[in-house]
Short mmCIF file of C-alpha atoms in Angstrom, two decimals:
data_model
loop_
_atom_site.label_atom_id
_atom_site.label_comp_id
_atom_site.label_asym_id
_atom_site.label_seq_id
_atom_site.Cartn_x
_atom_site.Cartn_y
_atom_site.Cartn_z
CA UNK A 13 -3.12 -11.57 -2.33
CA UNK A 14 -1.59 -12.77 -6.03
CA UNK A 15 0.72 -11.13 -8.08
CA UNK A 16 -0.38 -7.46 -9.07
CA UNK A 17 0.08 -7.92 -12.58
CA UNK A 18 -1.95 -11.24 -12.79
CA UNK A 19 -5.35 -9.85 -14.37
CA UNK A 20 -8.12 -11.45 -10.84
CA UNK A 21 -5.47 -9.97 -8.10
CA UNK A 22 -5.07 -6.63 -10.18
CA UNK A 23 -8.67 -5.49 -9.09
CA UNK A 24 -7.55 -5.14 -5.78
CA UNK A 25 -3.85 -4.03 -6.86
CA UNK A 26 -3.90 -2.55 -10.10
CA UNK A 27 -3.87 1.32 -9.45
CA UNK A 28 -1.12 0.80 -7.01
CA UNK A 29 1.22 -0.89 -9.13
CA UNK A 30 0.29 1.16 -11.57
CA UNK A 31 1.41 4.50 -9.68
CA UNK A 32 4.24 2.41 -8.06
CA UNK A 33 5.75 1.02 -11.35
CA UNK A 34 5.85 5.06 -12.33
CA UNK A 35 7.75 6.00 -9.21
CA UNK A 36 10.33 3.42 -10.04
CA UNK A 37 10.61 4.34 -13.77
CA UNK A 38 11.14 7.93 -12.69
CA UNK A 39 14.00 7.26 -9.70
CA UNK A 40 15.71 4.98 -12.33
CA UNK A 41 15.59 7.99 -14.55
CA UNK A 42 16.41 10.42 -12.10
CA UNK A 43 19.05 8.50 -10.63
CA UNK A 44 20.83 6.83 -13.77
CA UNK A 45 20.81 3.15 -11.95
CA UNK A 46 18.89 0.06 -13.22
CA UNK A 47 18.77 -1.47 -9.67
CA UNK A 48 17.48 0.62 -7.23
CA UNK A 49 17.38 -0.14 -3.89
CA UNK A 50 13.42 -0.95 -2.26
CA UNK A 51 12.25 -1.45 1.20
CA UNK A 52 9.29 -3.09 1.96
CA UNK A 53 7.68 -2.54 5.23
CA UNK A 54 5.40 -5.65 5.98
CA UNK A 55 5.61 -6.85 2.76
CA UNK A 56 4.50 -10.15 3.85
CA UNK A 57 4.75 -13.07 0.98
CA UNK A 58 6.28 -10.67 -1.56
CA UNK A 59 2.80 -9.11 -3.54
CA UNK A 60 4.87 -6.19 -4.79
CA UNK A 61 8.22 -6.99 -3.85
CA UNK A 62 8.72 -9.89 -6.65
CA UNK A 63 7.01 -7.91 -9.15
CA UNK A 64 9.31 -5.21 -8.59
CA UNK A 65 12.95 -7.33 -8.01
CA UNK A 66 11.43 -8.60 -11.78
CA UNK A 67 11.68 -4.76 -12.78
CA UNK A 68 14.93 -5.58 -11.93
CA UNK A 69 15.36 -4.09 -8.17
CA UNK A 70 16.77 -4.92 -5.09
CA UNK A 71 13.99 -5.29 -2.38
CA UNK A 72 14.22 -6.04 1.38
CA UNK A 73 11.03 -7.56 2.88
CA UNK A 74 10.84 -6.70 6.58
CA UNK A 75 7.86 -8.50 8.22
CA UNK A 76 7.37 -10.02 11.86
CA UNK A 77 5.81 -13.43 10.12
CA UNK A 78 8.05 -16.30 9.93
CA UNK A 79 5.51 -18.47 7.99
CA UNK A 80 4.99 -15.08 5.36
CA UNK A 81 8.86 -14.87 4.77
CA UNK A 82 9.28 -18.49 3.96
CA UNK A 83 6.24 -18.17 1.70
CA UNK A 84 8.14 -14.73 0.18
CA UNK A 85 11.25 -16.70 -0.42
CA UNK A 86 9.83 -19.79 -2.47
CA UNK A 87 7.88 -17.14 -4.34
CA UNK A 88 11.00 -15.34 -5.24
CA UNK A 89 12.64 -18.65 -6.38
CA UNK A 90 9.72 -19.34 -8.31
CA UNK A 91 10.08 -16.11 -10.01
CA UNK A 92 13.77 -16.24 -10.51
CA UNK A 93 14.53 -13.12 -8.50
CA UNK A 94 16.27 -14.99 -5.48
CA UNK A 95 19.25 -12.93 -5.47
CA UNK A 96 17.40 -9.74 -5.60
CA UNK A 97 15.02 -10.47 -2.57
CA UNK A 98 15.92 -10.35 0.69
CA UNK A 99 13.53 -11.08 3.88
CA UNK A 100 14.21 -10.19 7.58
CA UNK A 101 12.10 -10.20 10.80
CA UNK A 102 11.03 -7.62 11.81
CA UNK A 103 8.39 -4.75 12.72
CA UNK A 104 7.77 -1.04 11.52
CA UNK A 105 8.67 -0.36 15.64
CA UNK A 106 12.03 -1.89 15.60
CA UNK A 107 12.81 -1.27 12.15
CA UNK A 108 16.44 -0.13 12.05
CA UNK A 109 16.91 -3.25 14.46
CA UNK A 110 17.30 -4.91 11.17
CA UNK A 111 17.74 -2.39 8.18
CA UNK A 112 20.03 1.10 7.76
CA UNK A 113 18.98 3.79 8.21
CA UNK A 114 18.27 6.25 5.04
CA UNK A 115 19.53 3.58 2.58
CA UNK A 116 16.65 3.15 0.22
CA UNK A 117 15.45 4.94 -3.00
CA UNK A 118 11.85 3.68 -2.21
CA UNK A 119 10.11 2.52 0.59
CA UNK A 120 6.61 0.87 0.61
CA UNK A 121 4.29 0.66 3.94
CA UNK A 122 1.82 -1.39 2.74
CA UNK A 123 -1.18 -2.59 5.20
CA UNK A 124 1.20 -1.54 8.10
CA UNK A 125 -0.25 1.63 9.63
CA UNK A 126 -3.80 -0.05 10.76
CA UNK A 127 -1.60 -2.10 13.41
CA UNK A 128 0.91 -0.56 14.29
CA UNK A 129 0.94 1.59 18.00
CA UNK A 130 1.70 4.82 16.73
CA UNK A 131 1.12 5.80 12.72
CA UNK A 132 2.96 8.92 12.76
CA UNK A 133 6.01 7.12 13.97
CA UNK A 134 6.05 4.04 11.63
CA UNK A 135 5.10 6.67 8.84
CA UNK A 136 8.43 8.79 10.67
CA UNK A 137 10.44 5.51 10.41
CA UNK A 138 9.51 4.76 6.89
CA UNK A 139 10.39 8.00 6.20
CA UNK A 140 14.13 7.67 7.71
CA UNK A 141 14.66 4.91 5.79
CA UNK A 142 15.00 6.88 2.91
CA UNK A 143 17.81 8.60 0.99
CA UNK A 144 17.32 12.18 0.63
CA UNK A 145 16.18 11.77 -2.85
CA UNK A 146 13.44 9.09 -2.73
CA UNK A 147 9.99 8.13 -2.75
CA UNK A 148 7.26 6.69 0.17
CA UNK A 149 4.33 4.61 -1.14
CA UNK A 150 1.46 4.36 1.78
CA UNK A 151 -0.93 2.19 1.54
CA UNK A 152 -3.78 1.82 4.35
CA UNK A 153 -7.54 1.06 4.64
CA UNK A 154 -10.36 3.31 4.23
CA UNK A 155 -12.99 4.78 6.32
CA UNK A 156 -15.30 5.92 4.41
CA UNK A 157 -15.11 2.70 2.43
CA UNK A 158 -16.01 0.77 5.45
CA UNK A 159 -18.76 2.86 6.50
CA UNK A 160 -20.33 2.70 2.53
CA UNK A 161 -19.88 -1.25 2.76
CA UNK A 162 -21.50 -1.75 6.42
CA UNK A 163 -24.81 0.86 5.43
CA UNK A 164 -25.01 -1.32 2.17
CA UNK A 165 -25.18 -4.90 3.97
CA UNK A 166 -27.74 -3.61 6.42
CA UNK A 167 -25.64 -2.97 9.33
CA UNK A 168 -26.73 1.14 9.97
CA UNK A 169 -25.60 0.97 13.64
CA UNK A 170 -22.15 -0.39 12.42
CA UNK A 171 -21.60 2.03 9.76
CA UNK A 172 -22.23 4.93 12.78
CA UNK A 173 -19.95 3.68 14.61
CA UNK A 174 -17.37 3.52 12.63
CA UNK A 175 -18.18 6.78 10.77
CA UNK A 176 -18.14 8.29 14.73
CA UNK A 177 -14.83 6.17 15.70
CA UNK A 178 -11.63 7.82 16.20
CA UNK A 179 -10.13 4.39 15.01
CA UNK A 180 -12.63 4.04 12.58
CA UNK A 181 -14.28 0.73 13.94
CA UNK A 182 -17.72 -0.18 13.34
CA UNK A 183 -17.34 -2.88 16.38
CA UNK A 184 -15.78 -5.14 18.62
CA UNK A 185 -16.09 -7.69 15.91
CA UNK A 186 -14.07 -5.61 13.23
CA UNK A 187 -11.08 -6.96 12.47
CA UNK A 188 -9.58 -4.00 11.26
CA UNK A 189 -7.63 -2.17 14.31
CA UNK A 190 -7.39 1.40 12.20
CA UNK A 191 -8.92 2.88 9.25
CA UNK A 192 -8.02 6.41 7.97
CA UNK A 193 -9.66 9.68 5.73
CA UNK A 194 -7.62 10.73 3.14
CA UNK A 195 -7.11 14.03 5.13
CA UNK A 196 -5.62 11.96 7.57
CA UNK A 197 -2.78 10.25 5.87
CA UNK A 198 -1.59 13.37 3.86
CA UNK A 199 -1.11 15.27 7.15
CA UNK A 200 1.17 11.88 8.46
CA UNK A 201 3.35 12.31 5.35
CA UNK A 202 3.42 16.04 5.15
CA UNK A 203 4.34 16.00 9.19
CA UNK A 204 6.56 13.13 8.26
CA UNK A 205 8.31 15.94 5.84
CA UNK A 206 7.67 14.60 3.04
CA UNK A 207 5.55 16.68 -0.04
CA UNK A 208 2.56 14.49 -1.48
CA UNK A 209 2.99 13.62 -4.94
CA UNK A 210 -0.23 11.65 -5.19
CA UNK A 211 -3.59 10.18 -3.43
CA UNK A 212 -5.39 7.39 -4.82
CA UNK A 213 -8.73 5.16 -3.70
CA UNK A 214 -8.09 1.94 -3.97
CA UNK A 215 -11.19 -0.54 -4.22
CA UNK A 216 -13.91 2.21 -5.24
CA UNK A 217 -16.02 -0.31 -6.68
CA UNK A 218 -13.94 -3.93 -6.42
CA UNK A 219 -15.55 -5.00 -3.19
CA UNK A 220 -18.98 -3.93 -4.13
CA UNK A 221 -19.51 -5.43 -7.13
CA UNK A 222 -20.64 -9.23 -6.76
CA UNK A 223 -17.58 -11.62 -8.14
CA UNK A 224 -19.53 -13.73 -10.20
CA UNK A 225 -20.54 -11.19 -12.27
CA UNK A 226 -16.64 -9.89 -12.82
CA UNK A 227 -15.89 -13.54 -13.67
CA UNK A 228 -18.81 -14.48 -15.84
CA UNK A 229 -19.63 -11.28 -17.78
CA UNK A 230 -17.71 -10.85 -20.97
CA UNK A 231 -15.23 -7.58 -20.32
CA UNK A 232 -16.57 -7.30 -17.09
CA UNK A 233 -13.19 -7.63 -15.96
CA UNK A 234 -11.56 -5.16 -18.07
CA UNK A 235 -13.92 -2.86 -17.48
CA UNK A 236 -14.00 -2.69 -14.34
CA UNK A 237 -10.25 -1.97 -13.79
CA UNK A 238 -10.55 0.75 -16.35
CA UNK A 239 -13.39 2.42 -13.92
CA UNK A 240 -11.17 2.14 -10.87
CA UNK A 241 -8.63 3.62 -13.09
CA UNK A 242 -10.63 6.70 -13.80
CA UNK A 243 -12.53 6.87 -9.93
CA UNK A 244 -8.90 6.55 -8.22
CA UNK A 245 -7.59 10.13 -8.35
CA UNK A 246 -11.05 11.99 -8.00
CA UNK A 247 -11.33 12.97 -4.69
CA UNK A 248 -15.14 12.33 -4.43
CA UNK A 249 -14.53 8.58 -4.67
CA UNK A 250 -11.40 8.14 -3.10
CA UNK A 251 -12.92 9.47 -0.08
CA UNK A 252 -15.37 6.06 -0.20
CA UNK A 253 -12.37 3.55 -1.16
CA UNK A 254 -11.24 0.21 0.66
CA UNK A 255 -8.10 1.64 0.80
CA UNK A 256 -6.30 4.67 0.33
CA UNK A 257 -2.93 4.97 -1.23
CA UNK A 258 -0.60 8.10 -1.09
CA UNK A 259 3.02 8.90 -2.65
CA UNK A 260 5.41 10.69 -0.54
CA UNK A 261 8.33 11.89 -2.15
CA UNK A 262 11.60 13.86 -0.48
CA UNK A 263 12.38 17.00 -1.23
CA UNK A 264 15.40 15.88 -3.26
CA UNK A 265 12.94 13.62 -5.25
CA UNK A 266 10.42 16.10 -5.41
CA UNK A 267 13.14 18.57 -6.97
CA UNK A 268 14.57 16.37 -9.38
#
């Protein structure tokens, strides 16, 4: 995936960075620094961490890739933002094998939760990461957009069996490990202890729509991203997104 704020990549990105971007402005606000402090659970080649160290943050990339941390580090140079991204080895399991514990203002699970053994405990160690004033971003595929895009290629068995799946798979074949309801990942954050400020879908309408018509069509583009805009927070449509994103925030955050 591109940077979030390059116009192609931001169909698949933009209403997260959007609501991200917010959660930074208002922990800088609330907490009178510049720099805060970001932790970026699988973070991979650096898709939102080098956007946000160009905010002007200090962001640690954990991820158990080798070959997606070397990638994250060239892309920081590129960037300029070196010195404000760090990367480490490492797994939402084992994660205070490499970072400390409740010494981040925000924390981002991005794309972790589908793989991982147990949800509720890397959502519980994302969650201790924190400070007691700070914010959880969640990010982690959809059921019920799986099931719409399996019953619109054809595949009505598939989309069955994943609707019917407690994992959400429509198959031996699926790549996908995990999906989750909306229902689903609230209660994780809310068990986690955290209150829900937000829940977004993610991809209403990105990964239905045929590309050549987004990249051909005069304002296709723009239009577009203004629809996901406006589909995101209603709950009618989230509940058939690609993904599903949620914002967690402390009670100290929550407060302030």
């Amino acid at each position: 995936m591109s940077d979030p704020t390059r116009p192609r990549a931001s169909l698949r990105t933009a209403v997260v960075w959007e609501v991200l971007q917010d959660a930074l402005d208002r922990r800088v606000k609330a907490t009178g620094r510049e720099a805060l402090d970001v932790l970026d659970t699988g973070g991979g080649s650096g898709n939102f961490a080098v956007p946000a160290a160009r905010l002007g943050h200090r962001v640690t990339v954990v991820d158990p890739s080798p070959n997606a941390l070397f990638a994250l580090e060239r892309r920081a140079a590129e960037a300029g933002v070196a010195d404000r991204v760090r990367g480490v080895q490492g797994d939402a399991h084992g994660l205070f094998d490499v970072v400390e514990r409740g010494g981040y203002d925000v924390v981002l699970c991005h794309g972790v939760l589908e793989y991982v053994d147990d949800p509720a405990e890397g959502v519980r160690n994302a969650v201790d990461a924190l400070r007691p004033e700070g914010v959880l971003s969640l990010l982690a595929s959809g059921l019920g957009g799986a099931v719409l895009a399996r019953a619109l290629a054809g595949h009505f068995k598939e989309a069955k069996q994943a609707l019917e799946s407690p994992e959400g798979r429509w198959g031996e074949g699926d790549p996908m490990p995990r999906r989750f309801t909306p229902e689903h990942l609230t209660e994780l954050v809310e068990q986690a202890g955290l209150r829900v400020g937000a829940v977004h879908g993610v991809r209403v309408f990105a990964d239905l729509v045929p590309g050549v018509l987004v990249d051909t069509e005069p304002g296709a583009l723009d239009a577009l991203l203004k629809l996901e805009a406006a589909a995101a927070e209603l709950p009618a449509f989230r509940s058939v997104a690609t993904q599903l994103h949620v914002l967690g925030e402390t009670r100290g955050a929550a407060e302030a």
